[in-house]
Short mmCIF file of C-alpha atoms in Angstrom, two decimals:
data_model
loop_
_atom_site.label_atom_id
_atom_site.label_comp_id
_atom_site.label_asym_id
_atom_site.label_seq_id
_atom_site.Cartn_x
_atom_site.Cartn_y
_atom_site.Cartn_z
CA MET A 210 2.18 10.87 -19.69
CA ALA A 211 2.80 8.33 -16.91
CA LEU A 212 6.55 8.83 -17.38
CA LEU A 213 6.41 12.62 -17.72
CA THR A 214 4.53 13.23 -14.44
CA PRO A 215 7.26 11.77 -12.15
CA LEU A 216 9.90 13.58 -14.22
CA PHE A 217 8.19 16.97 -13.81
CA ALA A 218 7.71 16.30 -10.09
CA PHE A 219 11.40 15.50 -9.73
CA LEU A 220 12.45 18.66 -11.61
CA TYR A 221 10.10 20.76 -9.47
CA HIS A 222 11.67 19.45 -6.26
CA LEU A 223 15.23 19.42 -7.65
CA PRO A 224 16.53 22.34 -5.51
CA GLN A 225 15.18 20.62 -2.39
CA VAL A 226 16.77 17.32 -3.47
CA TYR A 227 20.16 19.02 -3.73
CA LYS A 228 19.85 20.23 -0.12
CA TRP A 229 19.12 16.69 1.09
CA LEU A 230 21.92 15.12 -0.92
CA LEU A 231 24.45 17.53 0.57
CA LYS A 232 23.78 16.18 4.06
CA PRO A 233 26.34 13.64 5.38
CA TYR A 234 23.78 10.84 5.63
CA TYR A 235 22.83 11.06 1.96
CA ILE A 236 26.41 11.60 0.79
CA ALA A 237 27.51 8.40 2.53
CA SER A 238 24.44 6.54 1.24
CA LEU A 239 25.17 7.70 -2.30
CA PHE A 240 28.73 6.34 -2.19
CA MET A 241 27.51 3.04 -0.78
CA SER A 242 24.81 2.80 -3.46
CA ILE A 243 27.31 3.07 -6.32
CA ALA A 244 30.06 0.98 -4.65
CA PHE A 245 29.77 -2.01 -7.00
CA LEU A 246 29.59 0.22 -10.06
CA ALA A 247 32.77 2.02 -8.94
CA VAL A 248 34.61 -1.25 -8.29
CA ARG A 249 33.52 -2.79 -11.60
CA LYS A 250 34.38 0.29 -13.70
CA THR A 251 37.55 1.62 -12.03
CA PRO A 252 40.68 0.83 -14.12
CA GLY A 253 43.34 -1.01 -12.15
CA VAL A 254 40.73 -2.48 -9.80
CA CYS A 255 38.35 -4.13 -12.25
CA ASP A 256 41.26 -5.86 -14.03
CA HIS A 257 41.62 -8.23 -11.06
CA LEU A 258 37.93 -9.12 -10.79
CA ALA A 259 36.28 -12.33 -11.97
CA THR A 260 33.82 -12.20 -14.89
CA GLN A 261 31.52 -14.48 -16.84
CA ARG A 262 31.66 -12.48 -20.04
CA GLU A 263 32.66 -14.39 -23.16
CA ASP A 264 35.13 -11.69 -24.20
CA GLY A 265 36.79 -11.81 -20.77
CA ASN A 266 36.31 -8.06 -20.18
CA SER A 267 36.20 -7.82 -16.38
CA CYS A 268 35.58 -4.04 -16.45
CA ASP A 269 32.04 -4.45 -17.75
CA PHE A 270 28.85 -6.05 -16.39
CA ASP A 271 28.13 -9.64 -17.36
CA TRP A 272 24.61 -10.78 -18.33
CA ARG A 273 23.73 -12.03 -14.82
CA GLU A 274 24.69 -8.70 -13.20
CA VAL A 275 22.57 -6.83 -15.75
CA GLU A 276 19.67 -9.15 -14.96
CA ILE A 277 19.96 -8.47 -11.22
CA LEU A 278 20.12 -4.71 -11.76
CA MET A 279 17.09 -4.72 -14.07
CA PHE A 280 15.05 -6.80 -11.62
CA LEU A 281 15.80 -4.50 -8.68
CA SER A 282 15.09 -1.44 -10.84
CA ALA A 283 11.61 -2.83 -11.50
CA ILE A 284 11.06 -3.30 -7.75
CA VAL A 285 12.12 0.31 -7.08
CA MET A 286 9.64 1.56 -9.69
CA MET A 287 6.84 -0.47 -8.10
CA LYS A 288 7.69 0.78 -4.59
CA ASN A 289 7.89 4.39 -5.74
CA ARG A 290 4.34 4.25 -7.07
CA ARG A 291 3.17 4.42 -3.44
CA ALA A 292 5.79 6.95 -2.36
CA ILE A 293 4.37 10.29 -1.21
CA THR A 294 7.33 12.60 -0.83
CA VAL A 295 10.67 13.04 -2.56
CA GLU A 296 12.36 11.70 0.59
CA GLN A 297 10.53 8.40 0.12
CA HIS A 298 11.54 8.20 -3.54
CA VAL A 299 15.19 8.84 -2.68
CA GLY A 300 15.02 6.47 0.28
CA ASN A 301 13.65 3.62 -1.86
CA ILE A 302 16.36 4.09 -4.47
CA ILE A 303 19.10 4.07 -1.80
CA LEU A 304 17.66 1.05 0.03
CA PHE A 305 17.32 -1.20 -3.01
CA SER A 306 20.65 -0.02 -4.43
CA LYS A 307 22.30 -1.31 -1.27
CA VAL A 308 20.43 -4.59 -1.57
CA ALA A 309 21.66 -4.92 -5.16
CA ASN A 310 25.22 -4.17 -4.04
CA VAL A 311 25.09 -6.89 -1.37
CA ILE A 312 23.92 -9.50 -3.90
CA LEU A 313 26.43 -8.44 -6.56
CA PHE A 314 29.39 -8.33 -4.16
CA PHE A 315 28.57 -11.77 -2.72
CA ARG A 316 28.27 -13.16 -6.24
CA LEU A 317 31.61 -11.60 -7.19
CA ASP A 318 33.59 -12.57 -4.08
CA ILE A 319 32.27 -13.73 -0.73
CA ARG A 320 34.94 -11.72 1.10
CA MET A 321 33.87 -8.51 -0.63
CA GLY A 322 30.25 -9.36 0.11
CA LEU A 323 30.94 -9.82 3.82
CA LEU A 324 32.91 -6.57 3.93
CA TYR A 325 30.15 -4.59 2.23
CA LEU A 326 27.44 -6.17 4.42
CA THR A 327 29.43 -5.25 7.56
CA LEU A 328 29.71 -1.65 6.34
CA CYS A 329 25.95 -1.53 5.77
CA ILE A 330 25.22 -2.81 9.28
CA VAL A 331 27.63 -0.32 10.87
CA PHE A 332 26.12 2.50 8.80
CA LEU A 333 22.59 1.50 9.81
CA MET A 334 23.49 1.45 13.52
CA THR A 335 25.48 4.69 13.60
CA CYS A 336 23.81 6.95 11.01
CA LYS A 337 20.19 8.07 11.10
CA PRO A 338 18.28 9.96 8.39
CA PRO A 339 18.10 13.70 9.12
CA LEU A 340 14.87 14.73 10.84
CA TYR A 341 12.60 17.42 9.42
CA MET A 342 13.62 20.82 10.81
CA GLY A 343 11.36 23.14 8.80
CA PRO A 344 8.63 25.55 9.97
CA GLU A 345 5.53 24.09 11.62
CA TYR A 346 2.65 24.92 13.99
CA ILE A 347 2.71 21.67 15.97
CA LYS A 348 2.56 21.07 19.71
CA TYR A 349 4.60 18.11 20.99
CA PHE A 350 2.96 16.10 23.76
CA SER A 351 4.40 13.86 26.45
CA ASP A 352 2.67 11.08 28.36
CA LYS A 353 1.79 13.60 31.10
CA THR A 354 0.45 16.44 28.94
CA ILE A 355 -1.54 14.83 26.13
CA ASP A 356 -4.73 14.05 28.11
CA ASP A 357 -4.94 17.48 29.78
CA GLU A 358 -4.30 19.32 26.52
CA LEU A 359 -6.94 17.40 24.56
CA GLU A 360 -9.59 17.96 27.26
CA ARG A 361 -8.71 21.56 28.17
CA ASP A 362 -11.13 23.25 25.75
CA SER A 363 -14.01 21.24 24.27
CA ARG A 364 -14.37 23.77 21.44
CA VAL A 365 -10.88 23.03 20.10
CA THR A 366 -10.43 20.23 17.55
CA TRP A 367 -7.09 18.43 17.65
CA ILE A 368 -5.37 16.38 14.95
CA VAL A 369 -2.65 14.31 16.60
CA GLU A 370 0.06 12.29 14.88
CA PHE A 371 1.32 9.22 16.74
CA PHE A 372 4.86 8.64 15.45
CA ALA A 373 8.24 7.10 16.20
CA ASN A 374 11.60 8.57 15.23
CA TRP A 375 12.92 5.20 14.05
CA SER A 376 10.11 4.77 11.52
CA PRO A 377 11.07 5.76 7.92
CA GLU A 378 7.38 6.33 7.10
CA CYS A 379 7.07 8.82 9.98
CA GLN A 380 10.22 10.63 8.89
CA SER A 381 8.91 10.95 5.34
CA PHE A 382 5.50 12.14 6.52
CA ALA A 383 6.95 14.88 8.77
CA SER A 384 7.18 17.51 6.02
CA VAL A 385 3.62 16.78 4.79
CA TYR A 386 2.19 17.13 8.30
CA ALA A 387 4.16 20.33 8.89
CA ASP A 388 2.75 21.87 5.69
CA LEU A 389 -0.79 21.01 6.77
CA SER A 390 -0.22 22.64 10.16
CA LEU A 391 0.98 25.83 8.47
CA LYS A 392 -2.12 25.98 6.26
CA TYR A 393 -4.88 24.99 8.70
CA ASN A 394 -3.73 25.79 12.24
CA CYS A 395 -5.95 28.29 14.09
CA ALA A 396 -7.48 28.83 17.53
CA GLY A 397 -10.13 26.16 17.01
CA LEU A 398 -8.09 23.64 15.00
CA LYS A 399 -4.70 22.59 16.33
CA PHE A 400 -2.05 20.03 15.39
CA GLY A 401 -0.10 17.87 17.81
CA LYS A 402 2.44 15.04 17.83
CA VAL A 403 3.42 12.41 20.37
CA ASP A 404 6.36 10.02 20.16
CA VAL A 405 4.87 6.60 20.98
CA GLY A 406 8.29 5.05 20.50
CA ARG A 407 9.38 7.00 23.56
CA TYR A 408 6.13 7.00 25.54
CA GLY A 409 4.93 3.39 25.54
CA GLU A 410 2.02 4.13 27.88
CA VAL A 411 0.53 6.53 25.33
CA SER A 412 0.60 3.87 22.61
CA LYS A 413 -1.30 1.45 24.86
CA ARG A 414 -3.77 4.09 26.04
CA TYR A 415 -4.67 5.19 22.51
CA LYS A 416 -4.29 1.70 20.99
CA VAL A 417 -1.50 2.51 18.51
CA SER A 418 0.80 -0.45 17.95
CA THR A 419 4.49 0.36 17.52
CA SER A 420 5.28 -2.99 15.92
CA PRO A 421 6.68 -2.64 12.37
CA LEU A 422 4.47 -5.56 11.29
CA SER A 423 1.26 -3.72 12.26
CA LYS A 424 2.08 -0.80 9.93
CA GLN A 425 0.18 1.60 12.21
CA LEU A 426 2.89 4.26 12.17
CA PRO A 427 2.24 7.02 11.56
CA SER A 428 -1.36 7.21 12.82
CA LEU A 429 -3.49 10.35 12.56
CA VAL A 430 -6.33 10.75 15.04
CA LEU A 431 -8.97 13.49 15.12
CA PHE A 432 -10.14 14.52 18.61
CA GLN A 433 -13.18 16.67 19.40
CA GLY A 434 -14.03 17.42 23.00
CA GLY A 435 -11.19 15.15 24.08
CA LYS A 436 -12.75 12.12 22.35
CA GLU A 437 -11.55 10.26 19.26
CA VAL A 438 -13.72 10.91 16.20
CA LEU A 439 -11.66 9.64 13.26
CA ARG A 440 -8.49 7.62 12.77
CA ARG A 441 -6.29 6.87 9.77
CA PRO A 442 -5.16 4.28 8.99
CA GLN A 443 -8.00 2.14 10.22
CA VAL A 444 -7.13 -1.07 12.03
CA ASP A 445 -8.69 -4.44 11.19
CA LYS A 446 -9.62 -7.21 13.65
CA LYS A 447 -6.14 -8.73 13.44
CA GLY A 448 -4.56 -5.47 14.59
CA ARG A 449 -3.10 -4.60 11.19
CA ALA A 450 -3.52 -1.24 9.54
CA VAL A 451 -5.70 -1.02 6.44
CA SER A 452 -3.61 0.28 3.55
CA TRP A 453 -3.96 4.06 3.27
CA SER A 454 -1.82 6.67 1.51
CA PHE A 455 -0.70 9.64 3.66
CA THR A 456 -0.87 12.23 0.90
CA GLU A 457 -1.91 15.80 1.62
CA GLU A 458 -4.96 15.43 -0.63
CA ASN A 459 -6.16 12.29 1.17
CA ILE A 460 -5.80 13.89 4.60
CA ILE A 461 -7.66 17.05 3.57
CA ARG A 462 -10.50 14.98 2.12
CA GLU A 463 -10.79 12.30 4.83
CA PHE A 464 -10.52 14.72 7.77
CA ASN A 465 -12.61 17.38 5.99
CA LEU A 466 -10.01 20.01 6.86
CA ASN A 467 -11.45 22.81 4.74
CA GLU A 468 -14.82 22.68 6.52
CA LEU A 469 -13.17 22.24 9.93
CA TYR A 470 -10.99 25.26 9.27
CA GLN A 471 -13.97 27.47 8.32
CA LYS A 472 -15.84 26.46 11.49
CA SER A 473 -12.75 26.90 13.65
CA LYS A 474 -12.20 30.45 12.40
CA LYS A 475 -15.49 31.41 14.09
CA LEU A 476 -13.87 30.57 17.41
CA ASN A 477 -11.21 33.14 16.58
CA LYS A 478 -13.91 35.78 16.04
CA THR A 479 -15.77 35.01 19.28
CA LYS A 480 -12.51 35.20 21.22
CA GLY A 481 -11.74 38.52 19.56
CA GLU A 482 -15.15 39.92 20.52
CA LYS A 483 -14.67 38.87 24.15
CA VAL A 484 -11.28 40.54 24.24
CA SER A 485 -12.65 43.79 22.77
CA GLN A 486 -15.49 43.85 25.30
CA SER A 487 -13.09 43.29 28.16
CA GLN A 488 -11.10 46.38 27.09
CA PHE A 489 -13.97 48.65 28.22
CA PRO A 490 -14.34 48.68 32.03
CA THR A 491 -17.83 47.98 33.36
CA VAL A 492 -19.48 50.60 35.59
CA PRO A 493 -20.25 49.30 39.10
CA GLU A 494 -23.93 49.11 40.05
CA GLU A 495 -23.58 51.54 42.99
CA GLU A 496 -22.03 54.22 40.75
CA GLU A 497 -24.83 53.76 38.20
CA GLU A 498 -27.48 54.23 40.91
CA ALA A 499 -25.70 57.36 42.20
CA GLU A 500 -25.59 58.83 38.71
CA GLN A 501 -29.26 58.06 38.13
CA GLN A 502 -30.18 59.65 41.53
CA GLY A 503 -28.14 62.76 40.71
CA SER A 504 -29.83 63.25 37.37
CA HIS A 505 -33.24 62.76 39.04
CA ASP A 506 -32.47 65.50 41.61
CA GLN A 507 -31.42 67.88 38.86
CA ASP A 508 -34.75 67.36 37.15
CA LYS A 509 -36.58 68.33 40.35
CA GLU A 510 -34.72 71.65 40.89
CA PRO A 511 -36.44 73.65 38.11
CA GLU A 512 -39.86 72.58 39.40
CA SER A 513 -39.09 73.87 42.89
CA LYS A 514 -37.95 77.23 41.50
CA LYS A 515 -41.20 77.62 39.57
CA ASP A 516 -43.21 77.03 42.74
CA LYS A 517 -41.37 79.87 44.44
#
C-alpha cells in the first residue's frame, strides 16, 4: 500500500507533470539528469570510456557505479517522503540526479567531471524554475502597503505568506497557497503575500529570517485586527524554524480555516444589508414634519364642516 499511494498520486497528476516537463527549464534539467546514462550507453562514445568491469564492457555500468546510483536513489526516496507537491518530487529527483552525475563523471574522468560541473553552475546561474502562474485570490504587498492594509479594517482576518522567489520551498508552496485562496477567500478572510527577499525591512519588522539555514521560508502568519495571532512554522530560541509540513490539510487544521471562513461569511451578509439599505433614500426630517402637519390639517377639516 505504501508503494501504491505515491504511484496513484503520480498518475493523478500526470497531465500536470507533462505541462511542467515541456517547459525549457525542465527539458534542460532532464537532459542534464540523464547525461551520464547517455554517455555510458551511446555506441561509439562508450567504447572509448574506462571501466572496471571484469568482462571489459565499457558500455555498461560497473559495480561501483551501480552502488552510487542505488545509494542516491535511496536518498531521493527519503527526501520525497516530506515532499508536498509534485513539483517538489520532480525537483528532488532532478537535484540528486545531477549530484549523481557529478560524482560519476569525476570518477570516470576528471576532465568530464569539471566540464559537467561547469555546466551545472552556468545552468544554476542563468535558469530559474518557472514561477506559478495559475489562478489565485492573493494580494501582493510591498514594504509601504502591508501595514496599512492589515490595519485598514479590524474585522478582516489576513493570512500572509512571507516568501522569497529564490527559495525552492516557496516556489513549490505557491500552488498550494493559491488553491487555498480560491477556496477560502471572502470579504472577511483575505490572503496576501510579501516578498521578504526583495523587501528586507519587512523581514526585520515581522521577524522572518531570510537565511537558508533558518528554514523560515515560507512563513504563514495569521493577522486579526492588524496583530499577529498565529505563525507557522514556529521559531525556537536559536532562531531556527520548528519542522512543519506545508500541506493543505495541515494549514486548514492549524489555522482553523473552515471556522474562520464561516465567521467571515457573516461579514459579507452585513455588508450586503448595509448596501441594500443605502439603496432606499432617507426622507429628510423637515419633509416628514410637513407631511405629518398636512395630514393633521386634513383631519381637522371635516370637524369644521360639521360645526357649520
